[in-house]
């Protein structure tokens, strides 16, 4: 039995070496994937951790080429809608922020390092420079958040907008959203109180405000020419976020599957709303998405499906399979920026070598330090077989790694392409705490990269 497994693995390694496109840090590295993407409407780029430099850098390089060469004009990320919209205003030159770091200033909640890091700082600077260089009438790239955690920030954004265009509607909105005031901007406290019956929920108030905003859409959008273009759309999406977040924070106490599905449905719906809005304006509305592998790899190919969970990748594929490309990222070992527990300060932590029966270990065995693998290559049909796959989020618990960070998947059905970086290093937060700086680096920590 062991000999049969060893022989199968040797055959798999040989096939991978044949199909892999080694990454030589040359311009042509990404050409095979760009050809595979073709005229897709959605390109979803994952990450195996929320704190790896190589994943951020690779996504930025690919996104730049998609913008410059393929006409992509929207970037949507796993981040709060209000905080990302401040970045959007900056890269479009309609803000008082002096630089990229200021534009990232609303990313204040845990985990701040996901978006306040040196790689995102450079990418936001590039987006601003790209938009500034466009000829008159050129289409600027936009930057948007997909997540729904920012309940109170979205309430503030809706009220600020209505104060400018309709003070009477703003007064009614304040009255409705006052339902949330008693929780002192603690969304989880709201959810617990609403579920346990300590206080009535705010579902009706949130929905009523969304309905009224949409009913008044044409009037509000044309109310004041001094309001920057797209501000009504921004306000409407915030109102929709409030209604969905209210539901999410109640459901999070009922079980993971329901709350997970609400969150990913919200993110997928936001992608569709972005595409429809900008198509109406005559833009191409081709979207690059940055999220964790667990959100963008088709859930039907993983253990998630067994517990009734779906994700963004599955929903977008189901809606527009021919125009959707899902790209995953893996690593074998290195370091990562993560926290030992929720809401704790980030550390630079060692990523243990991948488990022997994982996809990551199989990729490591090829001896190719960095490569791109297109999963429609006939030589890698065997990657439909179920193996372990690693996922590190904002929390990393190496002491319970198998239980906390591995799941079974069929990689070839989960993604259309995969980038493997065998040895990776931690992304660098903009705020370098002493705890992060003294963090544990692997014995073979790379230099000069």
Short mmCIF file of C-alpha atoms in Angstrom, two decimals, residues 26-212:
data_model
loop_
_atom_site.label_atom_id
_atom_site.label_comp_id
_atom_site.label_asym_id
_atom_site.label_seq_id
_atom_site.Cartn_x
_atom_site.Cartn_y
_atom_site.Cartn_z
CA UNK A 26 9.95 38.19 -15.39
CA UNK A 27 7.16 40.07 -17.24
CA UNK A 28 6.12 36.95 -19.12
CA UNK A 29 5.43 34.98 -15.90
CA UNK A 30 1.77 35.96 -15.96
CA UNK A 31 1.16 35.55 -19.70
CA UNK A 32 -0.39 32.03 -19.48
CA UNK A 33 -2.89 33.19 -16.88
CA UNK A 34 -3.76 36.36 -18.79
CA UNK A 35 -4.50 34.19 -21.83
CA UNK A 36 -6.69 31.92 -19.66
CA UNK A 37 -8.56 34.94 -18.28
CA UNK A 38 -9.33 36.25 -21.74
CA UNK A 39 -12.46 38.41 -21.64
CA UNK A 40 -13.70 37.28 -18.21
CA UNK A 41 -15.86 39.69 -16.23
CA UNK A 42 -14.71 38.52 -12.79
CA UNK A 43 -11.20 37.45 -11.74
CA UNK A 44 -11.12 36.35 -8.11
CA UNK A 45 -7.65 36.23 -6.54
CA UNK A 46 -7.23 34.37 -3.28
CA UNK A 47 -4.62 33.96 -0.57
CA UNK A 48 -3.83 31.04 1.72
CA UNK A 49 -3.23 33.43 4.63
CA UNK A 50 -4.26 36.97 5.51
CA UNK A 51 -0.65 37.99 6.15
CA UNK A 52 1.77 36.87 3.40
CA UNK A 53 3.85 39.34 1.39
CA UNK A 54 4.15 37.19 -1.74
CA UNK A 55 0.38 36.84 -2.08
CA UNK A 56 -0.20 40.60 -1.88
CA UNK A 57 2.63 41.29 -4.30
CA UNK A 58 1.47 38.71 -6.85
CA UNK A 59 -2.13 39.96 -6.72
CA UNK A 60 -0.94 43.53 -7.21
CA UNK A 61 1.22 42.57 -10.21
CA UNK A 62 -1.59 40.64 -11.85
CA UNK A 63 -4.15 43.36 -11.12
CA UNK A 64 -1.94 46.05 -12.67
CA UNK A 65 -1.67 44.03 -15.87
CA UNK A 66 -5.40 43.34 -15.95
CA UNK A 67 -6.05 47.08 -15.63
CA UNK A 68 -3.48 48.17 -18.18
CA UNK A 69 -3.87 45.39 -20.75
CA UNK A 70 -7.37 43.96 -20.31
CA UNK A 71 -9.48 46.96 -19.36
CA UNK A 72 -10.38 45.95 -15.82
CA UNK A 73 -11.69 49.03 -14.03
CA UNK A 74 -12.88 47.88 -10.59
CA UNK A 75 -10.97 46.36 -7.67
CA UNK A 76 -13.09 44.81 -4.89
CA UNK A 77 -11.53 43.50 -1.69
CA UNK A 78 -12.39 41.64 1.51
CA UNK A 79 -12.66 44.86 3.48
CA UNK A 80 -15.25 47.19 4.96
CA UNK A 81 -17.23 49.24 2.42
CA UNK A 82 -16.79 52.63 4.19
CA UNK A 83 -13.03 52.26 4.80
CA UNK A 84 -12.41 51.10 1.22
CA UNK A 85 -14.52 53.93 -0.16
CA UNK A 86 -12.14 56.43 1.42
CA UNK A 87 -9.39 54.78 -0.64
CA UNK A 88 -11.66 54.96 -3.70
CA UNK A 89 -12.06 58.71 -3.25
CA UNK A 90 -8.29 59.11 -2.89
CA UNK A 91 -7.33 57.18 -6.03
CA UNK A 92 -9.94 59.16 -7.98
CA UNK A 93 -8.53 62.46 -6.69
CA UNK A 94 -11.71 63.61 -4.89
CA UNK A 95 -10.39 63.68 -1.33
CA UNK A 96 -8.30 65.80 1.00
CA UNK A 97 -6.02 62.85 1.86
CA UNK A 98 -2.46 63.81 1.04
CA UNK A 99 -1.11 60.31 0.38
CA UNK A 100 -1.87 56.61 0.37
CA UNK A 101 -1.20 56.12 4.05
CA UNK A 102 -3.75 58.76 4.99
CA UNK A 103 -6.25 57.21 2.59
CA UNK A 104 -5.89 53.90 4.46
CA UNK A 105 -6.62 55.66 7.74
CA UNK A 106 -10.12 54.26 8.26
CA UNK A 107 -8.85 50.69 8.57
CA UNK A 108 -8.87 50.83 12.36
CA UNK A 109 -10.58 47.61 13.37
CA UNK A 110 -8.86 44.26 13.86
CA UNK A 111 -7.14 43.02 11.72
CA UNK A 112 -5.63 46.35 10.67
CA UNK A 113 -2.59 44.76 9.00
CA UNK A 114 -4.74 43.17 6.26
CA UNK A 115 -5.02 46.57 4.55
CA UNK A 116 -2.62 48.80 6.46
CA UNK A 117 0.54 47.12 5.19
CA UNK A 118 3.41 48.11 2.93
CA UNK A 119 2.20 46.10 -0.08
CA UNK A 120 -1.28 47.66 -0.08
CA UNK A 121 0.30 51.08 0.47
CA UNK A 122 2.34 50.67 -2.72
CA UNK A 123 -0.64 49.33 -4.67
CA UNK A 124 -2.90 52.22 -3.65
CA UNK A 125 -0.14 54.62 -4.71
CA UNK A 126 0.02 52.90 -8.08
CA UNK A 127 -3.78 53.14 -8.52
CA UNK A 128 -3.68 56.87 -7.84
CA UNK A 129 -0.80 57.38 -10.28
CA UNK A 130 -2.61 55.32 -12.93
CA UNK A 131 -5.81 57.35 -12.59
CA UNK A 132 -3.88 60.62 -12.60
CA UNK A 133 -2.19 59.62 -15.87
CA UNK A 134 -5.42 58.94 -17.75
CA UNK A 135 -6.30 61.22 -20.65
CA UNK A 136 -9.37 63.44 -20.40
CA UNK A 137 -12.42 61.22 -20.55
CA UNK A 138 -10.50 58.11 -19.51
CA UNK A 139 -12.14 55.63 -17.15
CA UNK A 140 -10.61 55.74 -13.66
CA UNK A 141 -10.22 52.53 -11.67
CA UNK A 142 -12.33 52.23 -8.53
CA UNK A 143 -11.56 50.49 -5.22
CA UNK A 144 -14.39 48.98 -3.13
CA UNK A 145 -14.92 46.88 -0.01
CA UNK A 146 -17.19 43.84 0.00
CA UNK A 147 -17.56 43.01 3.69
CA UNK A 148 -20.43 43.78 6.07
CA UNK A 149 -18.81 44.15 9.51
CA UNK A 150 -18.90 47.99 9.52
CA UNK A 151 -22.43 48.42 10.86
CA UNK A 152 -21.86 51.66 12.77
CA UNK A 153 -19.48 53.18 10.21
CA UNK A 154 -22.12 52.62 7.53
CA UNK A 155 -24.79 54.26 9.70
CA UNK A 156 -22.56 57.33 9.99
CA UNK A 157 -21.98 57.35 6.23
CA UNK A 158 -25.71 57.22 5.41
CA UNK A 159 -26.45 60.05 7.83
CA UNK A 160 -23.60 62.20 6.49
CA UNK A 161 -24.92 61.79 2.94
CA UNK A 162 -28.52 62.57 3.85
CA UNK A 163 -27.46 65.64 5.86
CA UNK A 164 -26.18 67.07 2.58
CA UNK A 165 -29.11 66.23 0.32
CA UNK A 166 -32.26 65.88 2.47
CA UNK A 167 -32.18 67.02 6.13
CA UNK A 168 -35.73 65.78 6.73
CA UNK A 169 -34.88 62.28 5.53
CA UNK A 170 -31.70 62.49 7.62
CA UNK A 171 -33.87 63.21 10.68
CA UNK A 172 -36.00 60.12 10.02
CA UNK A 173 -32.89 58.02 9.44
CA UNK A 174 -31.42 59.14 12.77
CA UNK A 175 -34.64 58.20 14.49
CA UNK A 176 -34.57 54.72 12.95
CA UNK A 177 -30.88 54.04 13.50
CA UNK A 178 -31.15 55.24 17.11
CA UNK A 179 -32.33 51.69 17.77
CA UNK A 180 -28.64 50.69 17.67
CA UNK A 181 -27.39 53.47 19.96
CA UNK A 182 -27.68 51.60 23.27
CA UNK A 183 -24.94 49.14 22.26
CA UNK A 184 -22.14 51.75 22.14
CA UNK A 185 -20.99 50.65 18.67
CA UNK A 186 -20.53 47.02 19.78
CA UNK A 187 -22.15 45.04 16.98
CA UNK A 188 -21.76 41.68 18.69
CA UNK A 189 -23.40 43.03 21.84
CA UNK A 190 -26.33 44.08 19.67
CA UNK A 191 -26.59 40.60 18.16
CA UNK A 192 -26.46 38.87 21.52
CA UNK A 193 -29.07 41.17 23.05
CA UNK A 194 -31.42 40.80 20.08
CA UNK A 195 -31.15 36.99 20.00
CA UNK A 196 -31.47 36.52 23.77
CA UNK A 197 -34.48 38.81 24.03
CA UNK A 198 -32.76 41.33 26.28
CA UNK A 199 -33.81 44.05 23.84
CA UNK A 200 -35.87 44.16 20.64
CA UNK A 201 -33.99 43.81 17.37
CA UNK A 202 -33.60 46.65 14.85
CA UNK A 203 -34.52 44.69 11.73
CA UNK A 204 -37.59 46.74 10.86
CA UNK A 205 -35.80 50.07 11.30
CA UNK A 206 -32.87 49.03 9.09
CA UNK A 207 -35.14 47.68 6.36
CA UNK A 208 -37.47 50.69 6.44
CA UNK A 209 -34.54 53.03 5.93
CA UNK A 210 -33.22 51.01 3.00
CA UNK A 211 -36.66 50.91 1.37
CA UNK A 212 -37.16 54.66 1.73
#
